[in-house]
mmCIF file of C-alpha atoms in Angstrom:
data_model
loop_
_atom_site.group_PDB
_atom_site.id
_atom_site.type_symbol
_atom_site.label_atom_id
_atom_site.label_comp_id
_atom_site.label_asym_id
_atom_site.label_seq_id
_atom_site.Cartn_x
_atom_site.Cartn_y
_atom_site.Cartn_z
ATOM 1 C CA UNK A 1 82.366 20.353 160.404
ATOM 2 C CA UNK A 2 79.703 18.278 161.712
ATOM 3 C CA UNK A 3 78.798 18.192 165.525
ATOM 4 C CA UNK A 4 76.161 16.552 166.921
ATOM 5 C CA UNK A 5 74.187 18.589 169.698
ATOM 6 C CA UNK A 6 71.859 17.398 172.638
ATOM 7 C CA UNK A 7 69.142 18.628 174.892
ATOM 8 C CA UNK A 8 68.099 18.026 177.886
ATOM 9 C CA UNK A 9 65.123 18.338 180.173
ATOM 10 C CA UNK A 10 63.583 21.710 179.301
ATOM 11 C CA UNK A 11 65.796 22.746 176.426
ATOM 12 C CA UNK A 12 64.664 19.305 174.874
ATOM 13 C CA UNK A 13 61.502 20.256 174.739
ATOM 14 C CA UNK A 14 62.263 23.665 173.012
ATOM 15 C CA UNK A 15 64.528 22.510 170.581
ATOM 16 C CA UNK A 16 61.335 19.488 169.952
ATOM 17 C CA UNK A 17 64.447 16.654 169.920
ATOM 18 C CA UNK A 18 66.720 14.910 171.727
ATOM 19 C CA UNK A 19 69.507 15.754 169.180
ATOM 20 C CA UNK A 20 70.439 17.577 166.530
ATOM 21 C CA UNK A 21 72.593 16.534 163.767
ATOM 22 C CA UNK A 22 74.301 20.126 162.260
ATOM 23 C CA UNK A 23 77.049 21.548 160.351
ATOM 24 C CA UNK A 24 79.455 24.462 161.316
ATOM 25 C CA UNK A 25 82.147 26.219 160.463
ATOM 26 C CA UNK A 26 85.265 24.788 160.872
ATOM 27 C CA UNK A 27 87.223 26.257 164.175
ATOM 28 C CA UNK A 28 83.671 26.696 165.546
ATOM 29 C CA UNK A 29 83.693 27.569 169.303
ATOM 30 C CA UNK A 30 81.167 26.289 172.028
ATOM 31 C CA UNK A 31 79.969 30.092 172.342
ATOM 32 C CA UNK A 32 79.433 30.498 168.726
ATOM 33 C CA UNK A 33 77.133 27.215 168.365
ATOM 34 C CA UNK A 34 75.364 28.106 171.082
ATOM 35 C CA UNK A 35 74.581 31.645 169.594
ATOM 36 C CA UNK A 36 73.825 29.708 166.429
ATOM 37 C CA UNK A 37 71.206 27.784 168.606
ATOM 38 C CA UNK A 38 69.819 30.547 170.186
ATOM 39 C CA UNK A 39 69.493 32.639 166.920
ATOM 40 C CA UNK A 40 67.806 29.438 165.267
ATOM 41 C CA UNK A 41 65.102 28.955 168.592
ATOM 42 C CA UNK A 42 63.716 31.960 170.104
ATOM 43 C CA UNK A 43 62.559 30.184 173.108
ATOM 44 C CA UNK A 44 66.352 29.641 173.493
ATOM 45 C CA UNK A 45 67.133 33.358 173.419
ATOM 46 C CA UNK A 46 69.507 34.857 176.610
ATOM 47 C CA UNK A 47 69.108 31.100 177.874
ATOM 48 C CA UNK A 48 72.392 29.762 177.162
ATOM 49 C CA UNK A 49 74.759 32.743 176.839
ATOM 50 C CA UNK A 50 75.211 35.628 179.134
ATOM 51 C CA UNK A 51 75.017 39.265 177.218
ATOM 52 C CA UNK A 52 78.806 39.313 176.865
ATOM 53 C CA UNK A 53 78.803 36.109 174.799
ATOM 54 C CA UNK A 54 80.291 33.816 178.119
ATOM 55 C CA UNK A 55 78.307 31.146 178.543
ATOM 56 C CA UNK A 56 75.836 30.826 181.735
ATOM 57 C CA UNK A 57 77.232 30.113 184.940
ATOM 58 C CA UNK A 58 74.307 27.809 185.904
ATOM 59 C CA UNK A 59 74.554 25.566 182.708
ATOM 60 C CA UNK A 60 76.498 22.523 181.926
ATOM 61 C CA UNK A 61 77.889 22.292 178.211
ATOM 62 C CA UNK A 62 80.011 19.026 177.916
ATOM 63 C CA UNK A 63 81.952 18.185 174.555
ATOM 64 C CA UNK A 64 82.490 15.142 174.039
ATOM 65 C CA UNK A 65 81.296 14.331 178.158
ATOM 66 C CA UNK A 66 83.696 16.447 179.365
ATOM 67 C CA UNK A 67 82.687 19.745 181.335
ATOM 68 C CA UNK A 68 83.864 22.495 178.875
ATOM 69 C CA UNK A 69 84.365 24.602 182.248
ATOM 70 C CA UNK A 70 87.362 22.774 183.119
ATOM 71 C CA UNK A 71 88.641 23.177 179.008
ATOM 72 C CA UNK A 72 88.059 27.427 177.376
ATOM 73 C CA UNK A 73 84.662 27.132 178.155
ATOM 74 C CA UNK A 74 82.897 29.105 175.898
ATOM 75 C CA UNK A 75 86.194 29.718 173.553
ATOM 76 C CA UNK A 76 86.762 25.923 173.432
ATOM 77 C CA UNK A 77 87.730 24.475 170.170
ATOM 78 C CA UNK A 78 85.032 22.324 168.360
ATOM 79 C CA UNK A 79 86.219 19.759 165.781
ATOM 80 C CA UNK A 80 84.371 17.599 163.050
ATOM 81 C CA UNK A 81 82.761 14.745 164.745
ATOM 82 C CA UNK A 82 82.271 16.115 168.372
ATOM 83 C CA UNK A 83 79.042 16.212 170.700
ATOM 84 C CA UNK A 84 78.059 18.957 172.522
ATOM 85 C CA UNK A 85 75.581 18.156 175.657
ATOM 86 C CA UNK A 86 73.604 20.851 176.583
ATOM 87 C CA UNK A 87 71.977 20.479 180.329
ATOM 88 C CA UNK A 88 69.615 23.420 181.604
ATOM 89 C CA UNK A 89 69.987 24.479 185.177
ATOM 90 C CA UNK A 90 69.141 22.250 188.029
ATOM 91 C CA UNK A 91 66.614 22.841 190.454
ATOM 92 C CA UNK A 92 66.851 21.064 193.572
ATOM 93 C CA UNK A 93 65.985 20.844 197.577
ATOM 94 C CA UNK A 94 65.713 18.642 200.590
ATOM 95 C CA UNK A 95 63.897 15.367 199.920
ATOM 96 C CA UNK A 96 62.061 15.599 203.601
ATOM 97 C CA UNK A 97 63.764 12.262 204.288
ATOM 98 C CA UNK A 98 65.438 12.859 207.791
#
């Protein structure tokens, strides 16, 4: 199936694009791309998936825009055609405006 994948922020810059056009198997999950990904960029490696294959609780993985948190998160379904949004954790703090 094809899916196309995006980056964001820092994991743009590892990946070197904003998107990736790919093919999977068929009945891929979201964890199983994202091991793909991390196998295929080493600077990716232990950044996307926890060591029991869930996926990090800091991330945001959308398919298709949607939050796959709120679907099987990393055991959610895949199908030809879908995106898969990959956002790295987000840093933030006051803005010292009072």
């Amino acid at each position: 199936m094809h899916l196309e994948c995006r980056f964001f922020a820092t994991y743009r810059a590892i990946v070197g694009q904003k998107s990736l056009d790919r093919e999977f198997p068929d009945g891929a999950t979201v964890a199983e791309v994202l091991s793909t990904l991390e196998a295929e960029y080493p600077d990716l490696e232990a950044q996307l998936l926890d060591e029991d294959g869930t996926i990090r609780p800091q991330l945001s993985i959308l398919k298709n825009g949607r939050d796959v948190t709120h679907m099987d998160g990393g055991e959610t379904l895949l199908e030809d055609g879908d995106s898969l949004s990959v956002f790295p954790p987000v840093a933030g703090g006051a803005s010292g405006v009072s």
